[in-house]
Short mmCIF file of C-alpha atoms and ligand atoms in Angstrom, two decimals:
data_model
loop_
_atom_site.label_atom_id
_atom_site.label_comp_id
_atom_site.label_asym_id
_atom_site.label_seq_id
_atom_site.Cartn_x
_atom_site.Cartn_y
_atom_site.Cartn_z
CA MET A 67 -41.21 3.88 59.86
CA LYS A 68 -38.72 6.28 58.38
CA LEU A 69 -39.95 9.20 56.31
CA MET A 70 -38.15 11.76 54.23
CA VAL A 71 -40.05 14.97 54.89
CA ILE A 72 -40.31 17.87 52.44
CA GLY A 73 -42.25 20.95 53.54
CA LEU A 74 -43.46 23.28 50.80
CA GLY A 75 -44.46 26.92 51.32
CA GLN A 76 -44.72 28.53 54.72
CA CYS A 77 -47.19 26.16 56.31
CA GLY A 78 -45.50 23.05 54.88
CA SER A 79 -42.03 24.16 55.97
CA ARG A 80 -43.15 24.90 59.50
CA ILE A 81 -44.85 21.55 59.91
CA GLY A 82 -41.76 19.93 58.33
CA ASP A 83 -39.73 21.71 61.01
CA GLU A 84 -41.95 20.09 63.66
CA PHE A 85 -41.29 16.66 62.16
CA VAL A 86 -37.56 17.25 62.46
CA ARG A 87 -38.10 18.22 66.09
CA LEU A 88 -40.08 15.00 66.54
CA ASN A 89 -37.12 13.05 65.18
CA ARG A 90 -34.81 14.61 67.74
CA ARG A 91 -37.28 13.68 70.43
CA ALA A 92 -37.43 10.09 69.10
CA GLN A 93 -33.64 9.85 69.13
CA LYS A 94 -33.45 11.18 72.65
CA GLU A 95 -36.40 9.38 74.24
CA ARG A 96 -36.45 6.18 72.23
CA HIS A 97 -33.12 5.82 70.45
CA ALA A 98 -35.03 5.63 67.18
CA THR A 99 -34.59 7.54 63.93
CA ILE A 100 -37.87 8.29 62.17
CA ILE A 101 -36.85 11.01 59.70
CA THR A 102 -34.14 10.37 57.10
CA GLY A 103 -34.05 13.99 55.95
CA GLY A 104 -36.00 17.20 56.55
CA TYR A 105 -36.28 19.86 53.82
CA ALA A 106 -38.06 23.17 53.45
CA VAL A 107 -38.90 24.59 50.03
CA ASN A 108 -40.27 28.07 49.48
CA THR A 109 -40.41 31.01 47.12
CA ASP A 110 -40.10 33.26 50.13
CA GLN A 111 -36.66 33.75 51.62
CA ALA A 112 -37.81 35.28 54.92
CA ASP A 113 -40.01 32.27 55.71
CA LEU A 114 -37.06 29.93 55.19
CA THR A 115 -35.04 31.92 57.67
CA GLY A 116 -37.68 31.60 60.40
CA LEU A 117 -37.38 27.81 60.81
CA ARG A 118 -35.71 26.28 63.86
CA TYR A 119 -34.89 22.62 63.42
CA ILE A 120 -34.32 21.99 59.71
CA ASP A 121 -30.60 22.36 58.83
CA SER A 122 -29.92 25.87 57.63
CA ASP A 123 -27.69 25.11 54.62
CA TYR A 124 -28.97 25.72 51.08
CA LEU A 125 -29.43 21.99 50.48
CA HIS A 126 -32.04 21.75 53.26
CA ARG A 127 -33.70 25.16 52.92
CA ILE A 128 -34.35 25.45 49.23
CA LEU A 129 -35.41 28.69 47.56
CA ILE A 130 -37.28 28.16 44.30
CA GLY A 131 -38.35 30.73 41.70
CA GLY A 132 -35.86 33.23 43.13
CA ARG A 133 -35.35 34.99 39.79
CA LYS A 134 -39.09 35.47 39.26
CA THR A 135 -40.36 36.31 42.72
CA TRP A 136 -37.21 37.96 44.10
CA GLY A 137 -37.68 35.82 47.17
CA HIS A 138 -41.07 37.31 48.06
CA GLY A 139 -43.54 34.47 47.48
CA VAL A 140 -46.23 34.05 44.86
CA GLY A 141 -49.02 35.95 46.63
CA LYS A 142 -51.50 33.05 46.88
CA VAL A 143 -51.59 32.24 43.17
CA ASN A 144 -51.09 28.49 43.21
CA GLU A 145 -50.74 28.21 39.42
CA ILE A 146 -47.49 30.19 39.78
CA GLY A 147 -46.44 27.95 42.69
CA ALA A 148 -46.89 24.94 40.42
CA GLU A 149 -45.01 26.57 37.54
CA LEU A 150 -42.03 27.49 39.71
CA ALA A 151 -41.91 23.98 41.15
CA ARG A 152 -41.81 22.59 37.62
CA GLU A 153 -38.91 24.88 36.72
CA ASP A 154 -36.88 24.42 39.91
CA GLY A 155 -37.95 20.94 41.08
CA ASP A 156 -34.52 19.57 40.18
CA LYS A 157 -33.06 21.52 43.07
CA ILE A 158 -35.12 19.38 45.43
CA ILE A 159 -34.20 16.10 43.72
CA ASP A 160 -30.50 17.07 43.81
CA ALA A 161 -30.75 17.81 47.52
CA ILE A 162 -32.52 14.62 48.59
CA LYS A 163 -30.45 12.21 46.57
CA THR A 164 -27.31 13.26 48.40
CA ALA A 165 -28.90 12.65 51.82
CA PRO A 166 -26.75 10.10 53.68
CA ARG A 167 -29.81 8.13 54.89
CA PHE A 168 -31.71 8.28 51.62
CA TYR A 169 -31.71 4.49 51.13
CA GLU A 170 -33.24 3.87 54.54
CA THR A 171 -36.29 5.90 53.57
CA HIS A 172 -39.56 3.96 53.50
CA ALA A 173 -41.63 6.77 52.00
CA PHE A 174 -41.70 10.48 51.22
CA LEU A 175 -43.99 12.86 53.05
CA LEU A 176 -44.72 16.16 51.30
CA ILE A 177 -46.47 18.85 53.33
CA ALA A 178 -48.32 22.01 52.31
CA GLY A 179 -51.15 24.38 53.22
CA ALA A 180 -53.93 23.93 50.64
CA ALA A 181 -55.05 27.56 50.65
CA GLY A 182 -51.74 29.29 49.91
CA GLY A 183 -49.82 29.73 46.66
CA THR A 184 -46.39 28.14 46.81
CA GLY A 185 -47.07 24.95 48.76
CA SER A 186 -50.55 24.44 47.36
CA GLY A 187 -49.26 24.65 43.78
CA ALA A 188 -45.93 22.89 44.25
CA ILE A 189 -46.99 19.81 46.23
CA SER A 190 -48.54 17.80 43.39
CA VAL A 191 -45.81 18.78 40.91
CA ILE A 192 -43.09 17.58 43.29
CA ALA A 193 -45.09 14.46 44.19
CA GLN A 194 -45.27 13.59 40.51
CA MET A 195 -41.53 14.17 40.05
CA LEU A 196 -40.75 11.84 42.96
CA LYS A 197 -43.15 9.17 41.71
CA GLU A 198 -41.55 9.21 38.26
CA ARG A 199 -38.03 9.11 39.58
CA TYR A 200 -38.37 6.69 42.49
CA ILE A 201 -40.71 4.08 41.13
CA GLY A 202 -42.02 1.87 43.89
CA LYS A 203 -41.36 4.36 46.71
CA GLN A 204 -44.52 5.58 48.33
CA VAL A 205 -45.22 9.30 48.18
CA TYR A 206 -47.59 10.64 50.83
CA ALA A 207 -48.93 14.15 51.28
CA LEU A 208 -50.03 15.99 54.40
CA VAL A 209 -52.30 18.87 53.47
CA THR A 210 -53.70 21.40 55.93
CA LEU A 211 -57.08 22.95 55.24
CA PRO A 212 -57.70 26.66 55.89
CA PHE A 213 -59.37 28.27 58.90
CA GLU A 214 -63.05 29.13 58.57
CA HIS A 215 -62.34 32.88 58.57
CA GLU A 216 -60.00 32.45 55.59
CA GLU A 217 -62.64 30.59 53.64
CA VAL A 218 -65.20 33.31 54.31
CA SER A 219 -62.99 36.30 53.60
CA GLU A 220 -60.99 35.01 50.61
CA LEU A 221 -62.79 32.86 48.10
CA ARG A 222 -59.43 32.33 46.44
CA SER A 223 -58.41 30.15 49.38
CA VAL A 224 -61.33 27.82 48.70
CA TYR A 225 -60.38 27.68 45.03
CA ASN A 226 -56.72 27.00 45.84
CA SER A 227 -57.72 24.27 48.29
CA ALA A 228 -59.95 22.55 45.75
CA THR A 229 -57.38 22.56 42.93
CA CYS A 230 -54.61 21.49 45.32
CA LEU A 231 -56.66 18.59 46.72
CA LYS A 232 -57.82 17.41 43.32
CA SER A 233 -54.26 17.38 41.95
CA ILE A 234 -52.53 15.79 44.92
CA TYR A 235 -55.18 13.08 45.25
CA SER A 236 -54.52 12.00 41.67
CA VAL A 237 -50.78 11.56 42.16
CA ALA A 238 -49.95 10.75 45.81
CA ASP A 239 -50.34 7.27 47.32
CA GLY A 240 -52.12 8.74 50.33
CA VAL A 241 -53.27 12.19 51.39
CA PHE A 242 -53.39 13.01 55.12
CA LEU A 243 -55.84 15.81 55.81
CA ALA A 244 -55.54 18.18 58.77
CA ASP A 245 -58.19 20.82 59.32
CA ASN A 246 -56.73 23.96 60.93
CA GLN A 247 -60.12 24.94 62.27
CA ARG A 248 -60.31 21.83 64.46
CA TYR A 249 -57.25 22.90 66.42
CA VAL A 250 -58.26 26.49 67.11
CA ARG A 251 -58.02 27.63 70.69
CA LYS A 252 -59.55 31.06 70.76
CA ASP A 253 -57.55 32.36 73.70
CA ALA A 254 -54.06 32.12 72.18
CA SER A 255 -52.37 34.61 69.87
CA MET A 256 -52.08 33.66 66.22
CA ALA A 257 -48.35 32.86 66.21
CA THR A 258 -48.35 30.62 69.26
CA ASN A 259 -51.60 29.20 68.03
CA LEU A 260 -50.02 28.11 64.75
CA GLN A 261 -47.10 26.55 66.56
CA ARG A 262 -49.43 24.72 68.90
CA ILE A 263 -51.52 23.61 65.96
CA ASN A 264 -48.42 22.29 64.21
CA ARG A 265 -47.48 20.29 67.29
CA PHE A 266 -50.96 18.80 67.46
CA ILE A 267 -50.81 17.95 63.76
CA VAL A 268 -47.56 15.97 64.01
CA GLU A 269 -48.22 14.32 67.40
CA PRO A 270 -50.30 11.35 66.15
CA PHE A 271 -47.40 10.34 63.88
CA TYR A 272 -44.97 9.96 66.78
CA ASP A 273 -45.86 6.56 68.23
CA LEU A 274 -46.87 5.20 64.83
CA MET A 275 -43.47 5.97 63.35
CA CYS A 276 -41.46 4.97 66.43
CA ALA A 277 -43.18 1.60 66.99
CA GLY A 278 -41.31 -0.24 64.22
CA GLU A 279 -37.96 1.49 64.74
CA ILE A 280 -37.31 0.51 68.33
CA THR A 281 -33.94 -0.91 69.20
CA LYS A 282 -34.45 -1.68 72.90
CA TYR A 283 -35.75 -5.19 73.49
CA ARG A 284 -38.18 -4.23 76.24
CA HIS A 285 -39.88 -1.76 73.92
CA VAL A 286 -40.56 -4.30 71.21
CA GLY A 287 -44.25 -5.21 71.17
CA ALA A 288 -45.86 -8.64 70.89
CA LYS A 289 -47.42 -7.42 67.68
CA THR A 290 -45.02 -4.85 66.34
CA LEU A 291 -46.36 -2.34 63.87
CA ASP A 292 -43.71 -1.88 61.22
CA ALA A 293 -43.45 0.29 58.14
CA GLY A 294 -45.06 -2.39 55.97
CA ASP A 295 -48.22 -2.51 58.09
CA ILE A 296 -48.51 1.26 58.08
CA MET A 297 -47.99 1.57 54.34
CA GLN A 298 -50.59 -1.14 53.70
CA SER A 299 -53.02 0.93 55.72
CA ILE A 300 -52.62 4.17 53.77
CA GLU A 301 -54.40 4.89 50.54
CA GLY A 302 -56.27 7.96 49.34
CA TRP A 303 -57.93 10.31 51.83
CA THR A 304 -56.56 9.66 55.31
CA VAL A 305 -56.98 11.10 58.80
CA VAL A 306 -55.02 10.47 62.00
CA GLY A 307 -55.60 11.05 65.68
CA SER A 308 -54.16 10.15 69.05
CA GLY A 309 -55.63 10.02 72.53
CA SER A 310 -54.38 9.30 75.97
CA THR A 311 -55.59 8.39 79.45
CA SER A 312 -53.34 8.60 82.46
CA LEU A 313 -52.87 5.73 84.86
CA PRO A 314 -53.75 6.15 88.52
CA PRO A 315 -50.60 6.85 90.59
CA ALA A 316 -50.36 3.27 91.89
CA PHE A 317 -49.77 2.06 88.35
CA ARG A 318 -46.57 3.92 88.08
CA PHE A 319 -45.32 1.59 90.83
CA PRO A 320 -46.56 -1.77 89.56
CA TRP A 321 -45.28 -3.76 92.53
CA ARG A 322 -47.95 -2.08 94.69
CA LEU A 323 -50.70 -3.33 92.47
CA ALA A 324 -53.28 -5.98 93.21
CA LYS A 325 -53.86 -6.76 89.56
CA SER A 326 -56.07 -9.72 90.20
CA HIS A 327 -58.87 -7.61 91.66
CA PHE A 328 -61.86 -7.87 89.35
CA ARG A 329 -62.52 -4.13 89.43
CA GLU A 330 -58.99 -3.40 88.29
CA LYS A 331 -59.29 -5.94 85.48
CA GLY A 332 -62.30 -4.10 84.05
CA ALA A 333 -60.71 -0.69 84.49
CA GLU A 334 -57.82 -1.70 82.21
CA SER A 335 -60.07 -2.18 79.20
CA ILE A 336 -62.01 0.95 80.00
CA ARG A 337 -58.83 3.01 80.05
CA ALA A 338 -57.81 1.73 76.63
CA ILE A 339 -61.28 2.36 75.21
CA GLN A 340 -61.24 5.87 76.68
CA ALA A 341 -57.93 6.55 74.96
CA MET A 342 -59.35 5.27 71.68
CA ASP A 343 -62.41 7.49 72.10
CA ALA A 344 -60.16 10.46 72.70
CA ALA A 345 -58.18 9.61 69.54
CA LEU A 346 -61.37 9.38 67.52
CA SER A 347 -62.64 12.70 68.78
CA GLU A 348 -59.27 14.31 68.03
CA LEU A 349 -59.05 13.12 64.42
CA SER A 350 -57.25 15.59 62.17
CA LEU A 351 -60.46 16.12 60.18
CA GLY A 352 -64.08 15.37 60.97
CA CYS A 353 -65.25 12.25 59.11
CA SER A 354 -67.28 9.08 59.63
CA PRO A 355 -65.23 5.98 60.44
CA GLU A 356 -67.75 3.88 58.51
CA ASP A 357 -66.49 5.53 55.30
CA ALA A 358 -63.00 4.11 55.88
CA GLY A 359 -61.77 1.16 53.80
CA ARG A 360 -58.67 0.72 55.94
CA ALA A 361 -57.96 1.43 59.57
CA LEU A 362 -55.07 1.01 61.94
CA TYR A 363 -54.60 1.46 65.66
CA LEU A 364 -51.63 1.29 67.93
CA LEU A 365 -51.82 0.80 71.68
CA ALA A 366 -48.85 2.20 73.58
CA ALA A 367 -48.79 1.50 77.32
CA PRO A 368 -46.78 -0.11 80.10
CA HIS A 369 -46.39 -3.89 79.75
CA ASN A 370 -48.88 -4.67 82.46
CA GLU A 371 -51.57 -2.58 80.73
CA MET A 372 -51.48 -4.68 77.59
CA SER A 373 -53.17 -8.03 77.40
CA MET A 374 -55.01 -10.07 74.81
CA ASP A 375 -58.29 -8.96 76.43
CA ILE A 376 -57.51 -5.31 75.96
CA ALA A 377 -56.32 -5.80 72.40
CA LYS A 378 -59.52 -7.69 71.65
CA SER A 379 -61.82 -5.09 73.17
CA LEU A 380 -60.09 -2.30 71.24
CA GLY A 381 -60.33 -4.30 68.02
CA ASP A 382 -64.02 -5.07 68.59
CA TYR A 383 -64.75 -1.45 69.36
CA LEU A 384 -63.11 -0.15 66.19
CA ARG A 385 -64.76 -2.88 64.14
CA GLU A 386 -68.17 -1.62 65.30
CA LEU A 387 -67.35 1.93 64.21
CA ALA A 388 -65.43 1.22 61.02
CA GLU A 389 -67.40 -1.77 59.87
CA ASN A 390 -66.21 -1.63 56.26
CA ALA A 391 -62.52 -1.33 57.01
CA VAL A 392 -59.67 -3.81 56.93
CA ILE A 393 -58.23 -3.22 60.40
CA ARG A 394 -54.56 -3.58 61.33
CA SER A 395 -53.18 -3.13 64.81
CA GLY A 396 -50.07 -3.20 66.94
CA ASP A 397 -48.82 -2.72 70.46
CA TYR A 398 -45.92 -0.77 71.80
CA PRO A 399 -44.79 -1.36 75.39
CA ARG A 400 -43.40 1.67 77.19
CA GLU A 401 -42.68 2.80 80.72
CA LYS A 402 -44.66 6.07 80.65
CA GLY A 403 -47.62 6.41 83.04
CA THR A 404 -50.24 6.71 80.31
CA VAL A 405 -52.25 4.55 77.96
CA ASP A 406 -52.06 6.03 74.46
CA VAL A 407 -53.92 5.04 71.34
CA SER A 408 -53.04 6.28 67.84
CA ILE A 409 -55.53 5.81 65.05
CA LEU A 410 -55.34 6.09 61.30
CA LEU A 411 -58.43 5.90 59.08
CA SER A 412 -57.76 5.65 55.39
CA GLN A 413 -59.27 4.98 51.96
CA LEU A 414 -62.14 7.24 53.01
CA ALA A 415 -64.87 6.97 50.41
CA PHE A 416 -66.41 10.31 51.31
CA VAL A 417 -65.03 13.48 52.89
CA GLN A 418 -67.65 16.19 53.31
CA LYS A 419 -65.14 19.02 53.58
CA VAL A 420 -63.34 18.08 50.35
CA ARG A 421 -66.65 17.72 48.54
CA ASP A 422 -67.68 21.21 49.71
CA TYR A 423 -64.43 22.71 48.39
CA TYR A 424 -65.03 21.12 45.01
CA ASP A 425 -68.59 22.47 44.81
CA ARG A 426 -67.74 25.97 45.99
CA ALA A 427 -64.63 26.24 43.81
CA SER A 428 -66.55 25.17 40.71
CA ALA A 429 -69.14 27.88 41.41
CA PHE A 430 -66.31 30.39 42.02
CA ALA A 431 -64.61 29.47 38.71
CA HIS A 432 -67.91 29.94 36.91
CA THR A 433 -68.60 33.41 38.35
CA GLN A 434 -64.98 34.43 37.68
CA LYS A 435 -65.41 33.50 34.04
CA GLU A 436 -68.65 35.50 33.80
CA ARG A 437 -66.99 38.47 35.46
CA ILE A 438 -64.04 38.41 33.06
CA LYS A 439 -66.45 38.27 30.13
CA GLU A 440 -68.36 41.26 31.46
CA THR A 441 -65.21 43.29 32.18
CA THR A 442 -63.79 42.59 28.74
CA GLY A 443 -67.04 43.75 27.16
CA ARG A 444 -67.06 47.02 29.10
CA LEU A 445 -63.41 47.72 28.28
CA ARG A 446 -64.12 47.12 24.64
CA ASP A 447 -66.97 49.63 24.88
CA MET A 448 -64.62 52.26 26.26
CA GLU A 449 -62.05 51.65 23.53
CA GLU A 450 -64.81 51.96 20.99
CA ALA A 451 -65.74 55.38 22.38
CA ALA A 452 -62.13 56.61 21.95
CA LYS A 453 -61.77 55.20 18.44
CA GLU A 454 -61.91 58.56 16.65
CA LEU A 455 -59.29 60.21 18.90
CA PRO A 456 -55.62 60.51 17.82
CA SER A 457 -53.02 58.56 19.92
CA LEU A 458 -49.84 60.20 21.16
CA ILE A 459 -47.67 57.07 20.90
N1 GTP B 187 -51.32 24.62 60.53
C1 GTP B 187 -50.68 25.65 59.98
N2 GTP B 187 -51.25 26.33 58.98
C2 GTP B 187 -50.55 27.36 58.44
C3 GTP B 187 -49.26 27.73 58.89
N3 GTP B 187 -48.84 28.81 58.16
C4 GTP B 187 -49.82 29.05 57.27
N4 GTP B 187 -50.86 28.19 57.43
C5 GTP B 187 -52.08 28.09 56.63
O1 GTP B 187 -51.69 27.84 55.28
C6 GTP B 187 -52.49 28.58 54.37
C7 GTP B 187 -51.59 29.54 53.62
O2 GTP B 187 -50.53 28.87 53.09
P1 GTP B 187 -49.00 29.34 53.20
O3 GTP B 187 -48.22 28.11 53.51
O4 GTP B 187 -48.88 30.51 54.10
O5 GTP B 187 -48.74 29.80 51.71
P2 GTP B 187 -47.43 29.54 50.85
O6 GTP B 187 -47.41 28.13 50.41
O7 GTP B 187 -46.25 30.06 51.59
O8 GTP B 187 -47.74 30.41 49.54
P3 GTP B 187 -47.53 31.99 49.26
O9 GTP B 187 -47.21 32.65 50.58
O10 GTP B 187 -48.82 32.41 48.66
O11 GTP B 187 -46.40 32.04 48.31
C8 GTP B 187 -53.50 29.28 55.21
O12 GTP B 187 -54.69 28.49 55.23
C9 GTP B 187 -52.88 29.37 56.59
O13 GTP B 187 -53.84 29.40 57.60
C10 GTP B 187 -48.69 26.99 59.96
O14 GTP B 187 -47.58 27.22 60.44
N5 GTP B 187 -49.44 25.96 60.46
MG1 MG B 188 -45.59 32.11 51.79
#
């Protein structure tokens, strides 16, 4: 599957940068192209400079709202982020339509951090622009949710997240959710932590996107997962995950293997199930699989680790967990010494975290309104007290 990736704001641009890195890796390791263009959009010039993989010309690193923010961001006010995207969105359209691989693009992927200003505000405006202009092309969003400490210390980040999620859900064809808090490793410094988190966020997309774009015959699966299958599996709230189990050393040298041994036969299925379990426990956001209306899994492993039995046991296992979902699947033969499973759960009917944002943001909006009313009243009181005094201007 080939995506055109547009990162918005600091968080979105950095994750977009990781996708471009992933594309280079796909070209090198698998001779496959999975990104038809990578763009970063921000109101903050310094953040655009800090990227590594996205081309550094002005068509790929796009500054919006320059006249209004002087290149210094919108300070977490996502209404301004949305307004600037409305004014300068054409810059993005102009840039993507000149991309040489534009017509190979299966879908757009817009990325942003929900709690900030620029990305949070711009993502739904740009999604709407793309939907109106490229009718029939899918527009997906990948939205990261704030860390717990941000939610506690700045109520504004909860409010931004809620308004961002509400708006993007109404316009995008699918919204991937990634919860920053799930990736936290307490021992690392913030900067390396963010980079690590970004790598974890993009990783589950790698096999999924590569599987249908393979050119080498021996890497083509019996049941190839192509862009159509993936797009059929994405609608509304979506989470992804990937898990892996390594093969015992003998498996890396298959000619040494006594495959027919009954114990080995059972171990094959167990390895695949273990990888699926790992994928489910590493989902980008905590949710219940039974709330999913669609699900998809991809098994990537050496040829001799993939059989009908294994495919069946994986399918049965996921069916038990996601009993209400239409399940699609694929396989992807590779030489690496691991068994990897990638999972996508979509059309989630309930997401606790999103629901909590909506509730808390509504309460926040209410208290803000009360506070403004109170402040206005007190200011009026003060003016009243000075009514009899002469003014010097
Ligand atoms: N996963 C991840 N989250 C990030 C990254 N950078 C920022 N965030 C999160 O994104 C949210 C803030 O959004 P930003 O992207 O910094 O904000 P912005 O869109 O640039 O908007 P302004 O700076 O307000 O103009 C916070 O919840 C951060 O924790 C990153 O590189 N990776
Ligand atoms: Mg910023």
